[in-house]
């Protein structure tokens, strides 16, 4: 027998009990206690006033009454009496008392002791019935509310919280199984849905990771033949003297370089999404930065100040990657002289890279390090790019506990790098 059937039986029993209780109350005889002292006082007063019964109107007796003479004739009655004979009074069970004065029988007093409060008694019975039914209804309402909360409201609240967690992507929280409530039939189905969603989400994640790994692998593999094309075109360009042919070979080199930049952006973006833009920090001499700038000075336009003699804490390969991105952008968008200056700050080596290009609008400066963002100027629209160079550089600098920023100056554009000084350098200072 389930709980719902039990509650139905309980409700039927309570209703039946209430009906039986009401019937018992309605059929219970109402015994009244007759106040004999008051009756005796009434008889004495009537005997005293027998010759002038109209004086009885001023009396305030407890009971309504009727007076009969020795011939059983009605000679006086109170206002609310309607008994016409002693026989009728006896049939109704009223109190009958003989009126005697000095051993002389004067008549009979009939007092309303059985039926005078019948209306009040009926009111009391009705009140008892109403109270009993009210108590039963309150109990039934409590049981219904209790059952409603435990069978519907509470399970619904749990189901609502469960769906909310699923909507947020929390698929590890199982739904409590309980088939004893209104939603019990759905609990298992909802939890199976959660399990299926969890499996599907895991498969989707693994598929995306596999795609990203494939893109990263292909990007890396493509860079190798591109490097070979660049080297071969440089070698052929050195050996050719004809201007037109030399220009075409240089065009091959430029296109290969452009493809190399796009593949690099794609490779770095994929690695960043895979969480593989890792850094290995170690102490290095600051002079290594000078070699990095010389390595990317393809056009011979980079002028450097002397690098301070200090130790810096960085990932050499990642710093080189950052410098390559910055210089590549300068070549692409400014194509001017590039000046590199150094300065020791508190805890950092500051590297300023300045070109004399048009710069960017002030409102665009905070956006330059956003992923896939490219400037809006005409000089940007004429160049091909993915908007990943500065974004990747910022991510790398943050992982190396450094900073990168940019701003317009009066005659150009400046990018600043803050590379942490090594602990050894800080201690010595």
CSV table of C-alpha atoms in Angstrom, one decimal:
chain,number,residue,atom,x,y,z
A,1,UNK,CA,0.0,0.0,0.0
A,2,UNK,CA,1.5,3.3,-1.0
A,3,UNK,CA,1.6,6.5,1.1
A,4,UNK,CA,-1.2,8.2,-1.0
A,5,UNK,CA,-3.6,5.3,-0.2
A,6,UNK,CA,-2.7,5.4,3.5
A,7,UNK,CA,-3.5,9.1,3.6
A,8,UNK,CA,-6.8,8.5,1.8
A,9,UNK,CA,-7.8,5.9,4.4
A,10,UNK,CA,-6.8,8.2,7.2
A,11,UNK,CA,-8.9,11.0,5.9
A,12,UNK,CA,-11.9,8.6,5.5
A,13,UNK,CA,-11.5,7.4,9.1
A,14,UNK,CA,-11.3,11.0,10.5
A,15,UNK,CA,-14.4,12.0,8.6
A,16,UNK,CA,-16.2,8.9,9.8
A,17,UNK,CA,-15.1,9.6,13.4
A,18,UNK,CA,-16.3,13.2,13.1
A,19,UNK,CA,-19.8,12.1,11.9
A,20,UNK,CA,-20.1,9.5,14.7
A,21,UNK,CA,-19.0,12.1,17.3
A,22,UNK,CA,-21.6,14.5,16.0
A,23,UNK,CA,-24.4,11.9,16.2
A,24,UNK,CA,-23.3,11.0,19.8
A,25,UNK,CA,-23.5,14.6,20.8
A,26,UNK,CA,-26.9,15.1,19.2
A,27,UNK,CA,-28.4,12.0,20.9
A,28,UNK,CA,-26.9,12.6,24.4
A,29,UNK,CA,-29.7,13.3,26.9
A,30,UNK,CA,-29.3,16.7,28.6
A,31,UNK,CA,-29.8,16.3,32.4
A,32,UNK,CA,-30.4,19.5,34.2
A,33,UNK,CA,-29.8,19.9,37.9
A,34,UNK,CA,-33.0,21.3,39.5
A,35,UNK,CA,-32.3,24.0,42.1
A,36,UNK,CA,-34.6,22.8,44.9
A,37,UNK,CA,-33.8,25.7,47.1
A,38,UNK,CA,-35.0,28.1,44.5
A,39,UNK,CA,-38.2,26.1,44.0
A,40,UNK,CA,-38.9,26.1,47.8
A,41,UNK,CA,-38.4,29.8,47.9
A,42,UNK,CA,-40.8,30.2,44.9
A,43,UNK,CA,-43.5,28.1,46.7
A,44,UNK,CA,-43.1,30.1,50.0
A,45,UNK,CA,-43.4,33.4,48.1
A,46,UNK,CA,-46.5,32.2,46.1
A,47,UNK,CA,-48.2,31.0,49.3
A,48,UNK,CA,-47.5,34.3,51.0
A,49,UNK,CA,-48.9,36.2,48.0
A,50,UNK,CA,-51.8,33.8,47.3
A,51,UNK,CA,-54.4,36.4,48.0
A,52,UNK,CA,-52.7,38.9,45.7
A,53,UNK,CA,-51.0,36.8,42.9
A,54,UNK,CA,-50.5,39.9,40.7
A,55,UNK,CA,-47.7,40.9,43.1
A,56,UNK,CA,-45.7,38.0,41.7
A,57,UNK,CA,-45.0,40.0,38.6
A,58,UNK,CA,-42.4,41.9,40.6
A,59,UNK,CA,-40.6,38.8,41.6
A,60,UNK,CA,-37.5,37.6,39.7
A,61,UNK,CA,-37.7,33.8,40.0
A,62,UNK,CA,-35.1,31.5,38.5
A,63,UNK,CA,-37.7,29.4,36.6
A,64,UNK,CA,-40.8,30.3,34.6
A,65,UNK,CA,-43.9,28.9,36.3
A,66,UNK,CA,-47.7,28.2,36.2
A,67,UNK,CA,-50.1,28.1,39.2
A,68,UNK,CA,-53.1,25.8,39.4
A,69,UNK,CA,-55.8,25.9,42.1
A,70,UNK,CA,-57.2,22.9,43.9
A,71,UNK,CA,-59.5,22.3,41.0
A,72,UNK,CA,-56.5,22.1,38.6
A,73,UNK,CA,-57.6,25.4,37.0
A,74,UNK,CA,-54.9,27.7,35.6
A,75,UNK,CA,-55.1,30.9,37.8
A,76,UNK,CA,-51.7,32.4,37.1
A,77,UNK,CA,-48.7,32.0,34.8
A,78,UNK,CA,-45.4,33.9,34.1
A,79,UNK,CA,-45.0,35.5,30.7
A,80,UNK,CA,-43.2,32.7,28.8
A,81,UNK,CA,-45.3,29.7,30.0
A,82,UNK,CA,-47.6,27.8,27.8
A,83,UNK,CA,-48.7,24.8,29.9
A,84,UNK,CA,-52.5,24.4,30.2
A,85,UNK,CA,-52.7,21.5,32.7
A,86,UNK,CA,-50.9,19.6,35.3
A,87,UNK,CA,-51.1,16.4,33.2
A,88,UNK,CA,-49.3,18.2,30.4
A,89,UNK,CA,-46.6,19.4,32.8
A,90,UNK,CA,-46.1,15.9,34.1
A,91,UNK,CA,-45.8,14.5,30.6
A,92,UNK,CA,-43.1,17.1,29.8
A,93,UNK,CA,-41.3,16.1,33.0
A,94,UNK,CA,-41.6,19.5,34.6
A,95,UNK,CA,-41.3,20.0,38.4
A,96,UNK,CA,-44.7,20.1,40.1
A,97,UNK,CA,-44.9,21.2,43.8
A,98,UNK,CA,-47.9,21.5,46.0
A,99,UNK,CA,-48.5,25.0,47.6
A,100,UNK,CA,-49.4,24.6,51.3
A,101,UNK,CA,-49.9,27.3,53.8
A,102,UNK,CA,-50.5,26.4,57.4
A,103,UNK,CA,-51.4,22.8,56.5
A,104,UNK,CA,-53.9,24.1,54.0
A,105,UNK,CA,-53.5,22.9,50.3
A,106,UNK,CA,-53.8,26.0,48.1
A,107,UNK,CA,-52.9,24.6,44.7
A,108,UNK,CA,-50.0,23.4,42.6
A,109,UNK,CA,-46.9,25.2,41.2
A,110,UNK,CA,-45.5,23.9,37.9
A,111,UNK,CA,-41.9,25.2,37.3
A,112,UNK,CA,-40.2,25.0,33.9
A,113,UNK,CA,-37.2,23.0,34.8
A,114,UNK,CA,-36.9,20.6,31.8
A,115,UNK,CA,-37.6,22.7,28.7
A,116,UNK,CA,-37.0,26.3,29.6
A,117,UNK,CA,-33.4,26.1,28.3
A,118,UNK,CA,-34.1,23.9,25.3
A,119,UNK,CA,-33.1,26.5,22.8
A,120,UNK,CA,-29.8,27.2,24.6
A,121,UNK,CA,-29.1,23.5,24.9
A,122,UNK,CA,-29.7,23.2,21.2
A,123,UNK,CA,-27.3,26.1,20.5
A,124,UNK,CA,-24.7,24.4,22.7
A,125,UNK,CA,-25.1,21.2,20.8
A,126,UNK,CA,-24.8,23.0,17.5
A,127,UNK,CA,-21.7,24.8,18.8
A,128,UNK,CA,-20.2,21.4,19.8
A,129,UNK,CA,-20.8,20.1,16.4
A,130,UNK,CA,-19.3,23.1,14.6
A,131,UNK,CA,-16.2,23.0,16.9
A,132,UNK,CA,-15.8,19.3,16.3
A,133,UNK,CA,-16.1,19.7,12.5
A,134,UNK,CA,-13.7,22.7,12.6
A,135,UNK,CA,-11.1,20.6,14.5
A,136,UNK,CA,-11.4,17.8,12.0
A,137,UNK,CA,-11.0,20.3,9.1
A,138,UNK,CA,-7.9,21.9,10.7
A,139,UNK,CA,-6.4,18.4,11.1
A,140,UNK,CA,-7.2,17.5,7.5
A,141,UNK,CA,-5.8,20.8,6.2
A,142,UNK,CA,-2.6,20.2,8.2
A,143,UNK,CA,-2.3,16.7,6.8
A,144,UNK,CA,-3.0,17.9,3.3
A,145,UNK,CA,-0.5,20.8,3.7
A,146,UNK,CA,2.1,18.4,5.1
A,147,UNK,CA,1.5,15.9,2.3
A,148,UNK,CA,1.5,18.7,-0.3
A,149,UNK,CA,4.9,20.0,0.9
A,150,UNK,CA,6.6,16.6,1.1
A,151,UNK,CA,5.0,15.2,-2.0
A,152,UNK,CA,4.9,18.1,-4.4
A,153,UNK,CA,6.5,21.4,-3.2
A,154,UNK,CA,9.7,20.0,-1.7
A,155,UNK,CA,10.4,17.6,-4.6
A,156,UNK,CA,9.6,20.4,-7.1
A,157,UNK,CA,12.1,22.7,-5.3
A,158,UNK,CA,14.8,19.9,-5.6
A,159,UNK,CA,13.9,19.4,-9.3
A,160,UNK,CA,14.2,23.2,-9.9
A,161,UNK,CA,17.6,23.4,-8.2
A,162,UNK,CA,18.7,20.3,-10.2
A,163,UNK,CA,17.7,21.9,-13.5
A,164,UNK,CA,19.4,25.2,-12.5
A,165,UNK,CA,22.7,23.4,-11.8
A,166,UNK,CA,22.4,21.5,-15.1
A,167,UNK,CA,21.8,24.8,-16.9
A,168,UNK,CA,25.0,26.2,-15.3
A,169,UNK,CA,26.9,23.2,-16.6
A,170,UNK,CA,27.3,21.4,-13.3
A,171,UNK,CA,26.6,17.9,-14.4
A,172,UNK,CA,28.4,16.1,-11.5
A,173,UNK,CA,25.5,16.7,-9.0
A,174,UNK,CA,23.1,13.7,-9.1
A,175,UNK,CA,19.4,14.0,-8.5
A,176,UNK,CA,18.2,12.3,-5.4
A,177,UNK,CA,16.0,9.3,-6.3
A,178,UNK,CA,12.6,9.1,-4.5
A,179,UNK,CA,9.6,7.5,-6.3
A,180,UNK,CA,7.3,8.2,-3.4
A,181,UNK,CA,6.3,11.7,-4.5
A,182,UNK,CA,4.5,13.2,-7.4
A,183,UNK,CA,7.8,13.7,-9.4
A,184,UNK,CA,9.2,10.3,-8.5
A,185,UNK,CA,8.6,8.9,-11.9
A,186,UNK,CA,10.7,11.7,-13.5
A,187,UNK,CA,13.6,11.6,-11.1
A,188,UNK,CA,15.3,8.7,-12.8
A,189,UNK,CA,14.7,10.1,-16.2
A,190,UNK,CA,16.2,13.5,-15.3
A,191,UNK,CA,19.2,11.9,-13.8
A,192,UNK,CA,19.7,9.8,-16.9
A,193,UNK,CA,19.5,12.9,-18.9
A,194,UNK,CA,22.2,14.5,-16.8
A,195,UNK,CA,24.4,11.5,-17.3
A,196,UNK,CA,23.9,11.6,-21.0
A,197,UNK,CA,24.6,15.3,-21.1
A,198,UNK,CA,27.8,14.7,-19.1
A,199,UNK,CA,29.0,12.0,-21.5
A,200,UNK,CA,28.1,14.2,-24.5
A,201,UNK,CA,29.9,17.2,-23.1
A,202,UNK,CA,33.0,15.1,-22.4
A,203,UNK,CA,33.0,13.8,-25.9
A,204,UNK,CA,32.6,17.3,-27.3
A,205,UNK,CA,35.5,18.5,-25.2
A,206,UNK,CA,37.7,15.6,-26.3
A,207,UNK,CA,36.7,16.2,-30.0
A,208,UNK,CA,37.6,19.9,-29.7
A,209,UNK,CA,40.9,19.2,-28.1
A,210,UNK,CA,41.7,16.7,-30.8
A,211,UNK,CA,40.9,19.3,-33.5
A,212,UNK,CA,43.0,21.9,-31.8
A,213,UNK,CA,45.9,19.4,-31.4
A,214,UNK,CA,45.6,18.6,-35.1
A,215,UNK,CA,45.7,22.3,-36.1
A,216,UNK,CA,48.7,22.9,-33.8
A,217,UNK,CA,50.5,19.9,-35.3
A,218,UNK,CA,49.8,20.8,-38.9
A,219,UNK,CA,50.7,24.5,-38.2
A,220,UNK,CA,54.1,23.4,-36.8
A,221,UNK,CA,54.7,21.0,-39.7
A,222,UNK,CA,53.8,23.7,-42.3
A,223,UNK,CA,56.4,26.1,-40.8
A,224,UNK,CA,59.3,23.7,-41.7
A,225,UNK,CA,58.8,23.9,-45.5
A,226,UNK,CA,58.1,27.6,-45.4
A,227,UNK,CA,61.4,28.2,-43.7
A,228,UNK,CA,63.0,26.1,-46.5
A,229,UNK,CA,61.3,28.3,-49.2
A,230,UNK,CA,62.5,31.5,-47.4
A,231,UNK,CA,66.1,30.2,-47.2
A,232,UNK,CA,66.1,29.0,-50.9
A,233,UNK,CA,64.7,32.3,-52.1
A,234,UNK,CA,67.3,34.3,-50.1
A,235,UNK,CA,70.0,32.2,-51.6
A,236,UNK,CA,68.7,32.5,-55.2
A,237,UNK,CA,68.2,36.2,-54.7
A,238,UNK,CA,71.9,36.6,-53.8
A,239,UNK,CA,73.0,34.7,-56.9
A,240,UNK,CA,70.7,36.5,-59.4
A,241,UNK,CA,71.7,39.9,-60.9
A,242,UNK,CA,68.8,40.6,-63.2
A,243,UNK,CA,66.6,43.2,-61.5
A,244,UNK,CA,63.2,41.9,-62.6
A,245,UNK,CA,64.0,38.3,-61.7
A,246,UNK,CA,65.5,39.5,-58.4
A,247,UNK,CA,62.3,41.4,-57.6
A,248,UNK,CA,60.2,38.3,-58.3
A,249,UNK,CA,62.4,36.2,-56.1
A,250,UNK,CA,62.0,38.8,-53.3
A,251,UNK,CA,58.3,38.6,-53.8
A,252,UNK,CA,58.4,34.9,-53.2
A,253,UNK,CA,60.4,35.5,-50.0
A,254,UNK,CA,57.8,38.2,-48.9
A,255,UNK,CA,54.9,35.9,-49.6
A,256,UNK,CA,56.6,33.0,-47.7
A,257,UNK,CA,57.2,35.4,-44.8
A,258,UNK,CA,53.6,36.4,-44.8
A,259,UNK,CA,52.4,32.8,-44.8
A,260,UNK,CA,54.9,32.1,-42.0
A,261,UNK,CA,53.4,34.9,-39.9
A,262,UNK,CA,49.8,33.6,-40.4
A,263,UNK,CA,50.8,30.1,-39.5
A,264,UNK,CA,52.6,31.4,-36.4
A,265,UNK,CA,49.5,33.2,-35.3
A,266,UNK,CA,47.4,30.2,-35.9
A,267,UNK,CA,49.9,28.0,-34.0
A,268,UNK,CA,50.2,30.3,-31.1
A,269,UNK,CA,46.4,30.8,-30.8
A,270,UNK,CA,45.8,27.1,-30.8
A,271,UNK,CA,48.5,26.5,-28.2
A,272,UNK,CA,47.0,29.2,-26.0
A,273,UNK,CA,43.5,27.6,-26.2
A,274,UNK,CA,45.1,24.3,-25.3
A,275,UNK,CA,46.8,25.9,-22.3
A,276,UNK,CA,50.2,25.1,-23.7
A,277,UNK,CA,51.8,28.6,-23.9
A,278,UNK,CA,54.1,27.5,-21.1
A,279,UNK,CA,57.1,29.4,-19.9
A,280,UNK,CA,60.3,28.2,-18.2
A,281,UNK,CA,61.7,31.1,-16.2
A,282,UNK,CA,65.4,31.4,-15.5
A,283,UNK,CA,68.1,34.0,-15.0
A,284,UNK,CA,69.7,35.4,-18.1
A,285,UNK,CA,72.1,38.3,-18.9
A,286,UNK,CA,70.3,41.3,-20.2
A,287,UNK,CA,72.7,41.4,-23.1
A,288,UNK,CA,70.8,38.5,-24.8
A,289,UNK,CA,68.1,41.0,-25.7
A,290,UNK,CA,70.6,42.9,-28.0
A,291,UNK,CA,71.2,39.7,-29.9
A,292,UNK,CA,67.5,39.1,-30.3
A,293,UNK,CA,66.9,42.5,-31.9
A,294,UNK,CA,69.8,42.0,-34.2
A,295,UNK,CA,68.4,38.6,-35.3
A,296,UNK,CA,65.1,40.2,-36.5
A,297,UNK,CA,66.7,43.3,-38.1
A,298,UNK,CA,66.1,42.1,-41.6
A,299,UNK,CA,65.9,45.6,-43.0
A,300,UNK,CA,68.8,47.1,-41.0
A,301,UNK,CA,66.5,49.8,-39.4
A,302,UNK,CA,66.8,48.8,-35.7
A,303,UNK,CA,69.0,51.1,-33.6
A,304,UNK,CA,69.8,50.0,-30.1
A,305,UNK,CA,71.1,51.7,-27.0
A,306,UNK,CA,73.6,49.9,-24.8
A,307,UNK,CA,72.0,47.2,-22.7
A,308,UNK,CA,72.5,47.7,-18.9
A,309,UNK,CA,74.6,45.1,-17.3
A,310,UNK,CA,72.1,43.2,-15.2
A,311,UNK,CA,70.4,39.8,-14.8
A,312,UNK,CA,66.8,39.4,-15.8
A,313,UNK,CA,64.4,36.6,-15.0
A,314,UNK,CA,62.6,35.4,-18.1
A,315,UNK,CA,62.0,32.6,-20.7
A,316,UNK,CA,64.4,33.4,-23.5
A,317,UNK,CA,62.4,31.7,-26.2
A,318,UNK,CA,59.2,33.5,-25.2
A,319,UNK,CA,60.8,36.9,-25.0
A,320,UNK,CA,62.2,36.3,-28.4
A,321,UNK,CA,58.7,35.4,-29.6
A,322,UNK,CA,57.4,38.7,-28.1
A,323,UNK,CA,60.1,40.7,-29.8
A,324,UNK,CA,59.5,39.0,-33.1
A,325,UNK,CA,55.7,39.9,-32.9
A,326,UNK,CA,56.5,43.6,-32.0
A,327,UNK,CA,59.1,44.1,-34.7
A,328,UNK,CA,57.0,42.3,-37.3
A,329,UNK,CA,54.1,44.7,-36.6
A,330,UNK,CA,56.4,47.6,-36.9
A,331,UNK,CA,57.7,46.4,-40.3
A,332,UNK,CA,54.1,45.8,-41.5
A,333,UNK,CA,52.3,48.9,-40.2
A,334,UNK,CA,55.0,51.6,-39.9
A,335,UNK,CA,58.1,50.6,-42.0
A,336,UNK,CA,60.3,53.2,-40.4
A,337,UNK,CA,63.4,53.5,-38.3
A,338,UNK,CA,63.0,51.5,-35.0
A,339,UNK,CA,64.8,52.7,-31.9
A,340,UNK,CA,65.3,50.4,-28.9
A,341,UNK,CA,66.2,51.9,-25.5
A,342,UNK,CA,66.7,50.3,-22.0
A,343,UNK,CA,66.3,51.5,-18.5
A,344,UNK,CA,66.5,49.9,-15.1
A,345,UNK,CA,63.4,50.5,-13.0
A,346,UNK,CA,62.5,49.2,-9.5
A,347,UNK,CA,62.4,45.4,-9.9
A,348,UNK,CA,62.3,45.6,-13.7
A,349,UNK,CA,64.3,46.2,-16.9
A,350,UNK,CA,62.3,48.5,-19.1
A,351,UNK,CA,62.6,48.0,-22.9
A,352,UNK,CA,61.1,50.7,-25.1
A,353,UNK,CA,60.6,49.9,-28.8
A,354,UNK,CA,59.7,53.0,-30.8
A,355,UNK,CA,58.9,53.5,-34.5
A,356,UNK,CA,57.9,56.6,-36.4
A,357,UNK,CA,54.7,55.3,-37.9
A,358,UNK,CA,51.2,56.9,-37.7
A,359,UNK,CA,50.3,55.1,-34.4
A,360,UNK,CA,46.7,54.4,-33.5
A,361,UNK,CA,43.7,56.4,-32.3
A,362,UNK,CA,43.7,57.0,-28.5
A,363,UNK,CA,40.4,55.1,-28.1
A,364,UNK,CA,41.9,52.0,-29.8
A,365,UNK,CA,45.0,51.7,-27.5
A,366,UNK,CA,43.2,49.7,-24.7
A,367,UNK,CA,41.9,47.3,-27.4
A,368,UNK,CA,45.2,46.4,-29.1
A,369,UNK,CA,45.9,43.5,-26.8
A,370,UNK,CA,42.5,41.9,-27.2
A,371,UNK,CA,42.2,38.7,-29.1
A,372,UNK,CA,41.6,39.1,-32.9
A,373,UNK,CA,41.5,42.9,-32.6
A,374,UNK,CA,43.0,44.9,-35.4
A,375,UNK,CA,43.2,48.7,-35.8
A,376,UNK,CA,40.7,50.6,-37.9
A,377,UNK,CA,43.1,52.8,-39.9
A,378,UNK,CA,43.5,52.5,-43.6
A,379,UNK,CA,47.1,51.5,-43.1
A,380,UNK,CA,45.8,48.4,-41.2
A,381,UNK,CA,43.2,47.5,-43.7
A,382,UNK,CA,45.8,47.2,-46.4
A,383,UNK,CA,47.7,44.6,-44.5
A,384,UNK,CA,46.8,41.0,-43.8
A,385,UNK,CA,46.8,39.8,-40.2
A,386,UNK,CA,44.8,37.8,-37.6
A,387,UNK,CA,45.1,40.2,-34.6
A,388,UNK,CA,46.9,37.6,-32.4
A,389,UNK,CA,50.5,39.0,-32.2
A,390,UNK,CA,50.0,41.5,-29.4
A,391,UNK,CA,47.4,39.3,-27.7
A,392,UNK,CA,49.9,36.4,-27.5
A,393,UNK,CA,52.7,38.8,-26.4
A,394,UNK,CA,50.6,40.1,-23.5
A,395,UNK,CA,49.7,36.5,-22.4
A,396,UNK,CA,53.4,35.5,-22.5
A,397,UNK,CA,54.5,38.6,-20.6
A,398,UNK,CA,51.9,38.0,-17.9
A,399,UNK,CA,53.1,34.4,-17.5
A,400,UNK,CA,56.7,35.7,-17.1
A,401,UNK,CA,55.5,38.1,-14.4
A,402,UNK,CA,56.2,41.0,-16.6
A,403,UNK,CA,54.2,43.7,-18.4
A,404,UNK,CA,53.6,45.1,-21.9
A,405,UNK,CA,52.0,48.4,-22.8
A,406,UNK,CA,51.8,50.8,-25.6
A,407,UNK,CA,51.1,54.5,-26.3
A,408,UNK,CA,51.3,57.2,-29.0
A,409,UNK,CA,54.1,59.8,-28.8
A,410,UNK,CA,54.4,63.0,-30.7
A,411,UNK,CA,56.4,61.6,-33.5
A,412,UNK,CA,55.5,57.9,-33.5
A,413,UNK,CA,54.4,54.8,-31.5
A,414,UNK,CA,56.0,53.1,-28.5
A,415,UNK,CA,55.7,49.7,-27.0
A,416,UNK,CA,57.1,49.2,-23.5
A,417,UNK,CA,58.2,45.8,-22.0
A,418,UNK,CA,58.9,45.4,-18.2
A,419,UNK,CA,61.0,42.3,-17.7
A,420,UNK,CA,61.6,41.3,-14.1
A,421,UNK,CA,65.1,41.5,-12.7
A,422,UNK,CA,66.5,38.3,-11.3
A,423,UNK,CA,66.5,37.8,-7.5
A,424,UNK,CA,70.4,37.8,-7.7
A,425,UNK,CA,70.4,41.2,-9.3
A,426,UNK,CA,67.9,42.6,-6.7
A,427,UNK,CA,70.0,41.3,-3.8
A,428,UNK,CA,73.2,42.7,-5.1
A,429,UNK,CA,71.5,46.1,-5.6
